[in-house]
PDB file of C-alpha atoms in Angstrom:
ATOM      1  CA  UNK A 206      -6.594  -4.098  -0.130  1.00 94.00           C
ATOM      2  CA  UNK A 207      -6.177  -7.779  -1.012  1.00 97.00           C
ATOM      3  CA  UNK A 208      -6.400  -8.725   2.653  1.00 98.00           C
ATOM      4  CA  UNK A 209      -9.636  -6.779   2.995  1.00 98.00           C
ATOM      5  CA  UNK A 210     -11.159  -8.500  -0.026  1.00 98.00           C
ATOM      6  CA  UNK A 211     -10.154 -11.972   1.145  1.00 98.00           C
ATOM      7  CA  UNK A 212     -11.523 -11.324   4.635  1.00 98.00           C
ATOM      8  CA  UNK A 213     -14.795 -10.082   3.208  1.00 98.00           C
ATOM      9  CA  UNK A 214     -15.328 -13.035   0.883  1.00 98.00           C
ATOM     10  CA  UNK A 215     -14.433 -15.696   3.446  1.00 98.00           C
ATOM     11  CA  UNK A 216     -16.491 -14.029   6.193  1.00 97.00           C
ATOM     12  CA  UNK A 217     -19.506 -13.408   3.970  1.00 96.00           C
ATOM     13  CA  UNK A 218     -21.223 -16.753   4.456  1.00 95.00           C
ATOM     14  CA  UNK A 219     -21.129 -16.591   8.258  1.00 93.00           C
ATOM     15  CA  UNK A 220     -22.598 -13.139   8.855  1.00 86.00           C
ATOM     16  CA  UNK A 221     -26.275 -14.101   9.161  1.00 80.00           C
ATOM     17  CA  UNK A 222     -26.926 -17.828   8.975  1.00 71.00           C
ATOM     18  CA  UNK A 223     -24.113 -20.379   9.077  1.00 82.00           C
ATOM     19  CA  UNK A 224     -22.118 -20.804  12.288  1.00 88.00           C
ATOM     20  CA  UNK A 225     -18.364 -21.286  11.825  1.00 93.00           C
ATOM     21  CA  UNK A 226     -16.713 -24.363  13.236  1.00 92.00           C
ATOM     22  CA  UNK A 227     -13.033 -24.992  13.867  1.00 90.00           C
ATOM     23  CA  UNK A 228     -11.216 -25.812  10.634  1.00 94.00           C
ATOM     24  CA  UNK A 229     -14.005 -24.384   8.425  1.00 96.00           C
ATOM     25  CA  UNK A 230     -13.409 -24.320   4.669  1.00 97.00           C
ATOM     26  CA  UNK A 231     -12.298 -20.872   3.564  1.00 98.00           C
ATOM     27  CA  UNK A 232     -13.835 -20.615   0.101  1.00 98.00           C
ATOM     28  CA  UNK A 233     -17.116 -22.234  -0.903  1.00 96.00           C
ATOM     29  CA  UNK A 234     -19.940 -21.619  -3.358  1.00 96.00           C
ATOM     30  CA  UNK A 235     -21.780 -19.767  -0.578  1.00 95.00           C
ATOM     31  CA  UNK A 236     -19.065 -17.109  -0.372  1.00 96.00           C
ATOM     32  CA  UNK A 237     -19.213 -13.869  -2.318  1.00 97.00           C
ATOM     33  CA  UNK A 238     -18.014 -10.287  -2.129  1.00 98.00           C
ATOM     34  CA  UNK A 239     -20.209  -7.908  -0.122  1.00 97.00           C
ATOM     35  CA  UNK A 240     -20.551  -4.159   0.317  1.00 97.00           C
ATOM     36  CA  UNK A 241     -17.184  -4.267   2.116  1.00 98.00           C
ATOM     37  CA  UNK A 242     -15.369  -5.114  -1.105  1.00 98.00           C
ATOM     38  CA  UNK A 243     -17.480  -2.758  -3.217  1.00 98.00           C
ATOM     39  CA  UNK A 244     -16.697   0.181  -0.951  1.00 98.00           C
ATOM     40  CA  UNK A 245     -13.023  -0.804  -0.648  1.00 98.00           C
ATOM     41  CA  UNK A 246     -12.765  -0.767  -4.435  1.00 98.00           C
ATOM     42  CA  UNK A 247     -14.537   2.607  -4.540  1.00 98.00           C
ATOM     43  CA  UNK A 248     -12.095   4.233  -2.102  1.00 98.00           C
ATOM     44  CA  UNK A 249      -9.163   2.716  -3.986  1.00 98.00           C
ATOM     45  CA  UNK A 250     -10.531   4.012  -7.288  1.00 98.00           C
ATOM     46  CA  UNK A 251     -10.885   7.499  -5.797  1.00 98.00           C
ATOM     47  CA  UNK A 252      -7.308   7.491  -4.505  1.00 98.00           C
ATOM     48  CA  UNK A 253      -5.740   6.148  -7.685  1.00 98.00           C
ATOM     49  CA  UNK A 254      -7.771   8.133 -10.189  1.00 97.00           C
ATOM     50  CA  UNK A 255      -8.348  11.440  -8.468  1.00 97.00           C
ATOM     51  CA  UNK A 256     -12.067  10.939  -7.954  1.00 97.00           C
ATOM     52  CA  UNK A 257     -14.190  12.442  -5.209  1.00 97.00           C
ATOM     53  CA  UNK A 258     -14.811   9.837  -2.492  1.00 97.00           C
ATOM     54  CA  UNK A 259     -18.537  10.485  -2.481  1.00 97.00           C
ATOM     55  CA  UNK A 260     -18.818  10.155  -6.255  1.00 97.00           C
ATOM     56  CA  UNK A 261     -16.778   6.954  -6.313  1.00 98.00           C
ATOM     57  CA  UNK A 262     -18.854   5.345  -3.553  1.00 97.00           C
ATOM     58  CA  UNK A 263     -22.140   6.255  -5.217  1.00 97.00           C
ATOM     59  CA  UNK A 264     -20.857   5.028  -8.584  1.00 97.00           C
ATOM     60  CA  UNK A 265     -19.632   1.634  -7.379  1.00 98.00           C
ATOM     61  CA  UNK A 266     -22.578   0.991  -5.093  1.00 97.00           C
ATOM     62  CA  UNK A 267     -24.931   1.847  -7.965  1.00 96.00           C
ATOM     63  CA  UNK A 268     -23.165  -0.704 -10.140  1.00 97.00           C
ATOM     64  CA  UNK A 269     -23.796  -3.352  -7.464  1.00 97.00           C
ATOM     65  CA  UNK A 270     -27.057  -2.369  -5.732  1.00 96.00           C
ATOM     66  CA  UNK A 271     -27.799  -5.792  -4.232  1.00 94.00           C
ATOM     67  CA  UNK A 272     -24.617  -7.345  -2.858  1.00 95.00           C
ATOM     68  CA  UNK A 273     -24.626 -10.383  -0.601  1.00 93.00           C
ATOM     69  CA  UNK A 274     -25.962  -9.209   2.769  1.00 91.00           C
ATOM     70  CA  UNK A 275     -27.068  -5.849   1.368  1.00 92.00           C
ATOM     71  CA  UNK A 276     -25.947  -2.434   2.602  1.00 93.00           C
ATOM     72  CA  UNK A 277     -26.194  -1.162   6.182  1.00 88.00           C
ATOM     73  CA  UNK A 278     -29.366   0.766   6.954  1.00 87.00           C
ATOM     74  CA  UNK A 279     -27.854   4.226   7.419  1.00 89.00           C
ATOM     75  CA  UNK A 280     -25.483   3.823   4.484  1.00 93.00           C
ATOM     76  CA  UNK A 281     -28.323   2.652   2.236  1.00 93.00           C
ATOM     77  CA  UNK A 282     -30.297   5.740   3.229  1.00 92.00           C
ATOM     78  CA  UNK A 283     -27.251   7.838   2.330  1.00 93.00           C
ATOM     79  CA  UNK A 284     -27.004   6.142  -1.063  1.00 92.00           C
ATOM     80  CA  UNK A 285     -30.672   6.722  -1.816  1.00 91.00           C
ATOM     81  CA  UNK A 286     -30.622  10.423  -0.961  1.00 90.00           C
ATOM     82  CA  UNK A 287     -30.395  12.810  -3.894  1.00 88.00           C
ATOM     83  CA  UNK A 288     -27.548  14.899  -2.487  1.00 90.00           C
ATOM     84  CA  UNK A 289     -25.779  12.163  -0.473  1.00 93.00           C
ATOM     85  CA  UNK A 290     -25.216  14.399   2.519  1.00 91.00           C
ATOM     86  CA  UNK A 291     -22.954  13.103   5.321  1.00 88.00           C
ATOM     87  CA  UNK A 292     -24.662  11.352   8.220  1.00 89.00           C
ATOM     88  CA  UNK A 293     -23.574  11.267  11.849  1.00 89.00           C
ATOM     89  CA  UNK A 294     -22.821   7.569  11.564  1.00 92.00           C
ATOM     90  CA  UNK A 295     -20.276   5.689  13.649  1.00 93.00           C
ATOM     91  CA  UNK A 296     -20.900   2.453  11.777  1.00 93.00           C
ATOM     92  CA  UNK A 297     -17.945   0.230  10.912  1.00 95.00           C
ATOM     93  CA  UNK A 298     -18.360   0.906   7.190  1.00 94.00           C
ATOM     94  CA  UNK A 299     -15.879   3.766   7.343  1.00 96.00           C
ATOM     95  CA  UNK A 300     -13.195   1.463   8.752  1.00 98.00           C
ATOM     96  CA  UNK A 301     -13.781  -1.542   6.520  1.00 97.00           C
ATOM     97  CA  UNK A 302     -13.236   0.387   3.279  1.00 98.00           C
ATOM     98  CA  UNK A 303     -10.132   2.436   4.186  1.00 98.00           C
ATOM     99  CA  UNK A 304      -7.255  -0.023   3.742  1.00 98.00           C
ATOM    100  CA  UNK A 305      -5.925   1.501   0.520  1.00 98.00           C
ATOM    101  CA  UNK A 306      -5.262   4.782   2.305  1.00 98.00           C
ATOM    102  CA  UNK A 307      -2.743   2.982   4.505  1.00 98.00           C
ATOM    103  CA  UNK A 308      -0.992   1.612   1.424  1.00 97.00           C
ATOM    104  CA  UNK A 309      -1.104   4.529  -1.014  1.00 97.00           C
ATOM    105  CA  UNK A 310      -0.401   7.500   1.283  1.00 97.00           C
ATOM    106  CA  UNK A 311       3.171   7.872   2.503  1.00 95.00           C
ATOM    107  CA  UNK A 312       3.078  10.391   5.328  1.00 96.00           C
ATOM    108  CA  UNK A 313       1.552   9.896   8.786  1.00 96.00           C
ATOM    109  CA  UNK A 314      -0.330  13.209   8.931  1.00 97.00           C
ATOM    110  CA  UNK A 315      -1.565  12.734   5.389  1.00 98.00           C
ATOM    111  CA  UNK A 316      -2.789   9.226   6.249  1.00 98.00           C
ATOM    112  CA  UNK A 317      -4.860  10.684   9.075  1.00 98.00           C
ATOM    113  CA  UNK A 318      -6.272  13.418   6.848  1.00 98.00           C
ATOM    114  CA  UNK A 319      -7.009  11.143   3.898  1.00 98.00           C
ATOM    115  CA  UNK A 320      -8.687   8.559   6.129  1.00 98.00           C
ATOM    116  CA  UNK A 321     -10.823  11.350   7.601  1.00 98.00           C
ATOM    117  CA  UNK A 322     -11.797  12.555   4.141  1.00 97.00           C
ATOM    118  CA  UNK A 323     -12.698   9.036   3.007  1.00 97.00           C
ATOM    119  CA  UNK A 324     -14.917   8.539   6.062  1.00 97.00           C
ATOM    120  CA  UNK A 325     -16.685  11.860   6.474  1.00 96.00           C
ATOM    121  CA  UNK A 326     -18.448  11.868   3.101  1.00 96.00           C
ATOM    122  CA  UNK A 327     -20.886   9.364   4.624  1.00 95.00           C
ATOM    123  CA  UNK A 328     -19.753   8.822   8.257  1.00 95.00           C
ATOM    124  CA  UNK A 329     -19.103  12.231   9.789  1.00 93.00           C
ATOM    125  CA  UNK A 330     -19.490  11.113  13.410  1.00 96.00           C
ATOM    126  CA  UNK A 331     -16.161  11.399  15.256  1.00 97.00           C
ATOM    127  CA  UNK A 332     -16.230   7.662  15.982  1.00 96.00           C
ATOM    128  CA  UNK A 333     -16.688   6.808  12.313  1.00 96.00           C
ATOM    129  CA  UNK A 334     -13.703   8.998  11.499  1.00 97.00           C
ATOM    130  CA  UNK A 335     -11.597   7.606  14.358  1.00 97.00           C
ATOM    131  CA  UNK A 336     -12.200   4.052  13.215  1.00 97.00           C
ATOM    132  CA  UNK A 337     -11.076   4.799   9.670  1.00 98.00           C
ATOM    133  CA  UNK A 338      -8.017   6.707  10.869  1.00 98.00           C
ATOM    134  CA  UNK A 339      -6.989   3.917  13.211  1.00 98.00           C
ATOM    135  CA  UNK A 340      -7.156   1.165  10.596  1.00 98.00           C
ATOM    136  CA  UNK A 341      -5.354   3.188   7.921  1.00 98.00           C
ATOM    137  CA  UNK A 342      -2.659   4.233  10.383  1.00 98.00           C
ATOM    138  CA  UNK A 343      -1.967   0.700  11.589  1.00 98.00           C
ATOM    139  CA  UNK A 344      -1.513  -0.436   7.988  1.00 98.00           C
ATOM    140  CA  UNK A 345       0.805   2.504   7.340  1.00 98.00           C
ATOM    141  CA  UNK A 346       2.826   1.833  10.515  1.00 97.00           C
ATOM    142  CA  UNK A 347       3.256  -1.847   9.735  1.00 97.00           C
ATOM    143  CA  UNK A 348       4.014  -1.646   6.041  1.00 96.00           C
ATOM    144  CA  UNK A 349       6.611   1.096   6.558  1.00 95.00           C
ATOM    145  CA  UNK A 350       8.062  -0.647   9.654  1.00 93.00           C
ATOM    146  CA  UNK A 351       7.379   2.409  11.820  1.00 92.00           C
ATOM    147  CA  UNK A 352       6.196  -0.037  14.470  1.00 93.00           C
ATOM    148  CA  UNK A 353       6.494  -3.745  15.108  1.00 94.00           C
ATOM    149  CA  UNK A 354       3.392  -5.824  15.646  1.00 95.00           C
ATOM    150  CA  UNK A 355       4.271  -6.045  19.335  1.00 95.00           C
ATOM    151  CA  UNK A 356       4.148  -2.246  19.634  1.00 97.00           C
ATOM    152  CA  UNK A 357       0.764  -1.811  17.951  1.00 97.00           C
ATOM    153  CA  UNK A 358      -1.491  -2.285  20.969  1.00 97.00           C
ATOM    154  CA  UNK A 359       0.148   0.394  23.103  1.00 96.00           C
ATOM    155  CA  UNK A 360       0.382   2.761  20.124  1.00 97.00           C
ATOM    156  CA  UNK A 361      -3.321   2.335  19.388  1.00 97.00           C
ATOM    157  CA  UNK A 362      -4.198   3.084  23.008  1.00 97.00           C
ATOM    158  CA  UNK A 363      -1.981   6.182  23.008  1.00 96.00           C
ATOM    159  CA  UNK A 364      -3.036   7.584  19.632  1.00 97.00           C
ATOM    160  CA  UNK A 365      -6.659   6.422  19.273  1.00 97.00           C
ATOM    161  CA  UNK A 366      -7.684   5.509  22.838  1.00 96.00           C
ATOM    162  CA  UNK A 367      -8.972   2.083  21.855  1.00 96.00           C
ATOM    163  CA  UNK A 368      -8.714  -0.545  24.572  1.00 94.00           C
ATOM    164  CA  UNK A 369      -8.418  -3.946  22.938  1.00 95.00           C
ATOM    165  CA  UNK A 370     -10.251  -6.735  24.823  1.00 94.00           C
ATOM    166  CA  UNK A 371      -8.882 -10.281  25.125  1.00 94.00           C
ATOM    167  CA  UNK A 372      -9.795 -12.616  22.289  1.00 94.00           C
ATOM    168  CA  UNK A 373     -11.569 -15.016  24.679  1.00 93.00           C
ATOM    169  CA  UNK A 374     -14.001 -12.221  25.633  1.00 92.00           C
ATOM    170  CA  UNK A 375     -14.680 -11.387  21.991  1.00 92.00           C
ATOM    171  CA  UNK A 376     -15.332 -15.046  21.209  1.00 91.00           C
ATOM    172  CA  UNK A 377     -17.725 -15.281  24.160  1.00 91.00           C
ATOM    173  CA  UNK A 378     -19.671 -12.192  23.080  1.00 90.00           C
ATOM    174  CA  UNK A 379     -19.844 -13.558  19.543  1.00 85.00           C
ATOM    175  CA  UNK A 380     -21.280 -16.837  20.782  1.00 83.00           C
ATOM    176  CA  UNK A 381     -24.095 -14.888  22.449  1.00 84.00           C
ATOM    177  CA  UNK A 382     -25.201 -13.553  19.073  1.00 83.00           C
ATOM    178  CA  UNK A 383     -24.107  -9.942  19.554  1.00 88.00           C
ATOM    179  CA  UNK A 384     -23.653  -8.149  16.213  1.00 88.00           C
ATOM    180  CA  UNK A 385     -20.836  -5.582  16.278  1.00 91.00           C
ATOM    181  CA  UNK A 386     -21.812  -2.858  13.828  1.00 92.00           C
ATOM    182  CA  UNK A 387     -20.007   0.235  15.136  1.00 94.00           C
ATOM    183  CA  UNK A 388     -16.372   1.266  14.889  1.00 96.00           C
ATOM    184  CA  UNK A 389     -15.934   1.378  18.677  1.00 96.00           C
ATOM    185  CA  UNK A 390     -16.509  -2.373  18.816  1.00 95.00           C
ATOM    186  CA  UNK A 391     -15.417  -3.770  15.470  1.00 96.00           C
ATOM    187  CA  UNK A 392     -12.069  -1.982  15.131  1.00 97.00           C
ATOM    188  CA  UNK A 393     -10.556  -3.047  18.498  1.00 97.00           C
ATOM    189  CA  UNK A 394     -12.072  -6.522  18.125  1.00 96.00           C
ATOM    190  CA  UNK A 395     -10.571  -6.914  14.656  1.00 97.00           C
ATOM    191  CA  UNK A 396      -7.290  -5.689  16.049  1.00 98.00           C
ATOM    192  CA  UNK A 397      -7.302  -8.405  18.697  1.00 97.00           C
ATOM    193  CA  UNK A 398      -8.006 -11.061  16.050  1.00 97.00           C
ATOM    194  CA  UNK A 399      -4.899  -9.843  14.231  1.00 98.00           C
ATOM    195  CA  UNK A 400      -2.680  -9.429  17.275  1.00 97.00           C
ATOM    196  CA  UNK A 401      -3.444 -12.914  18.599  1.00 97.00           C
ATOM    197  CA  UNK A 402      -2.610 -14.651  15.307  1.00 97.00           C
ATOM    198  CA  UNK A 403       0.735 -15.806  13.960  1.00 97.00           C
ATOM    199  CA  UNK A 404       0.031 -15.441  10.252  1.00 98.00           C
ATOM    200  CA  UNK A 405      -2.523 -14.173   7.742  1.00 98.00           C
ATOM    201  CA  UNK A 406      -4.718 -17.265   7.779  1.00 98.00           C
ATOM    202  CA  UNK A 407      -4.738 -17.325  11.577  1.00 98.00           C
ATOM    203  CA  UNK A 408      -5.996 -13.740  11.595  1.00 98.00           C
ATOM    204  CA  UNK A 409      -8.734 -14.639   9.144  1.00 98.00           C
ATOM    205  CA  UNK A 410      -9.850 -17.636  11.176  1.00 98.00           C
ATOM    206  CA  UNK A 411      -9.848 -15.668  14.442  1.00 97.00           C
ATOM    207  CA  UNK A 412     -12.074 -12.991  12.929  1.00 97.00           C
ATOM    208  CA  UNK A 413     -14.586 -15.456  11.546  1.00 97.00           C
ATOM    209  CA  UNK A 414     -14.690 -17.562  14.708  1.00 96.00           C
ATOM    210  CA  UNK A 415     -15.439 -14.390  16.698  1.00 94.00           C
ATOM    211  CA  UNK A 416     -18.758 -14.319  14.794  1.00 93.00           C
ATOM    212  CA  UNK A 417     -20.971 -11.227  14.822  1.00 92.00           C
ATOM    213  CA  UNK A 418     -20.255  -9.052  11.779  1.00 92.00           C
ATOM    214  CA  UNK A 419     -17.908 -11.680  10.388  1.00 95.00           C
ATOM    215  CA  UNK A 420     -17.258 -10.238   6.946  1.00 96.00           C
ATOM    216  CA  UNK A 421     -16.444  -6.745   8.220  1.00 97.00           C
ATOM    217  CA  UNK A 422     -14.413  -7.956  11.192  1.00 97.00           C
ATOM    218  CA  UNK A 423     -12.431 -10.188   8.854  1.00 98.00           C
ATOM    219  CA  UNK A 424     -12.102  -7.378   6.305  1.00 98.00           C
ATOM    220  CA  UNK A 425     -10.559  -5.050   8.877  1.00 98.00           C
ATOM    221  CA  UNK A 426      -8.417  -7.674  10.622  1.00 98.00           C
ATOM    222  CA  UNK A 427      -7.053  -9.052   7.361  1.00 98.00           C
ATOM    223  CA  UNK A 428      -6.359  -5.598   5.939  1.00 98.00           C
ATOM    224  CA  UNK A 429      -3.989  -5.096   8.871  1.00 98.00           C
ATOM    225  CA  UNK A 430      -2.558  -8.620   8.614  1.00 98.00           C
ATOM    226  CA  UNK A 431      -1.683  -7.996   4.970  1.00 97.00           C
ATOM    227  CA  UNK A 432       0.730  -5.273   6.075  1.00 97.00           C
ATOM    228  CA  UNK A 433       2.456  -7.712   8.441  1.00 96.00           C
ATOM    229  CA  UNK A 434       2.331 -11.136   6.805  1.00 97.00           C
ATOM    230  CA  UNK A 435       2.647 -12.644   3.356  1.00 95.00           C
ATOM    231  CA  UNK A 436      -0.748 -13.641   1.936  1.00 97.00           C
ATOM    232  CA  UNK A 437      -0.593 -17.174   0.482  1.00 96.00           C
ATOM    233  CA  UNK A 438      -0.686 -16.834  -3.303  1.00 96.00           C
ATOM    234  CA  UNK A 439      -3.346 -19.509  -3.666  1.00 97.00           C
ATOM    235  CA  UNK A 440      -5.605 -17.565  -1.339  1.00 98.00           C
ATOM    236  CA  UNK A 441      -5.310 -14.392  -3.393  1.00 97.00           C
ATOM    237  CA  UNK A 442      -5.931 -16.282  -6.626  1.00 97.00           C
ATOM    238  CA  UNK A 443      -8.997 -17.988  -5.194  1.00 98.00           C
ATOM    239  CA  UNK A 444     -10.515 -14.776  -3.832  1.00 98.00           C
ATOM    240  CA  UNK A 445     -10.060 -12.872  -7.080  1.00 98.00           C
ATOM    241  CA  UNK A 446     -12.137 -15.499  -8.866  1.00 98.00           C
ATOM    242  CA  UNK A 447     -15.198 -14.020  -7.142  1.00 98.00           C
ATOM    243  CA  UNK A 448     -14.656 -10.495  -8.501  1.00 98.00           C
ATOM    244  CA  UNK A 449     -16.084  -9.022 -11.722  1.00 98.00           C
ATOM    245  CA  UNK A 450     -13.863  -7.505 -14.392  1.00 98.00           C
ATOM    246  CA  UNK A 451     -14.296  -3.859 -13.392  1.00 98.00           C
ATOM    247  CA  UNK A 452     -13.195  -4.593  -9.818  1.00 98.00           C
ATOM    248  CA  UNK A 453     -10.242  -6.647 -11.028  1.00 98.00           C
ATOM    249  CA  UNK A 454      -9.037  -3.656 -13.034  1.00 98.00           C
ATOM    250  CA  UNK A 455      -8.890  -1.533  -9.883  1.00 98.00           C
ATOM    251  CA  UNK A 456      -7.117  -4.332  -7.994  1.00 98.00           C
ATOM    252  CA  UNK A 457      -4.538  -4.576 -10.793  1.00 97.00           C
ATOM    253  CA  UNK A 458      -4.056  -0.804 -10.767  1.00 97.00           C
ATOM    254  CA  UNK A 459      -3.588  -0.887  -6.988  1.00 97.00           C
ATOM    255  CA  UNK A 460      -1.000  -3.672  -7.183  1.00 96.00           C
ATOM    256  CA  UNK A 461       0.896  -1.781  -9.863  1.00 96.00           C
ATOM    257  CA  UNK A 462       0.877   1.362  -7.702  1.00 94.00           C
ATOM    258  CA  UNK A 463       2.241  -0.284  -4.555  1.00 91.00           C
ATOM    259  CA  UNK A 464       4.860  -2.170  -6.571  1.00 86.00           C
ATOM    260  CA  UNK A 465       6.160   1.084  -8.030  1.00 72.00           C
ATOM    261  CA  UNK A 466       6.199   2.592  -4.537  1.00 54.00           C
ATOM    262  CA  UNK A 467       8.357  -0.173  -3.088  1.00 56.00           C
TER     263      UNK A 467
END
């Protein structure tokens, strides 16, 4: 969860306007949390406090109706509907908010089912569900040492049928201004940003330099990196400065829960 939040905040200022350059500053006054963090907190709240995923998402997004960058078009439509019925969306929103499932659920089959449940309330397309399941499962595999980082790529291909392109190709596509908004693109691209890095910060920088949907790519990549690498304490402290009190309470509850589970 912390990795997702850090990735979101650092990537937020590059999504639409500013172009990242090598060695870019991680945290500036132009950074902020976006819908990625809001929805991550909502899913975490639902898991920890026995809330319905739909109700938690609507609640948290209603608290913060105008985040930096706004909400995706289909998700915003879902929020504004009276009954909040699931949409056949394969947008990357289902994958960017799911990291807590990988941390708080302790059985492989249950991880798959819980990730599906967290996605389908708004993203019931099979690709939206697959993206969420893949991200949650990778986190679960890594944090429980079911797989090494070196085994992830082949396991993802076998279990989720994602082919992960080389980082140089992702960087090239990003430089052309392509915006990756669907799970089929963002999840394998975020995976490559993680797999080609040697630490948490390297993952973060890869994801931002790949451009496109920088905050979401960094959210997903860094959520996986958190399960593999130690996050520098200063980085966590700096990111949490951007969050309001109600979000910090959920973060604290999450940290308490995973500490007890260790």
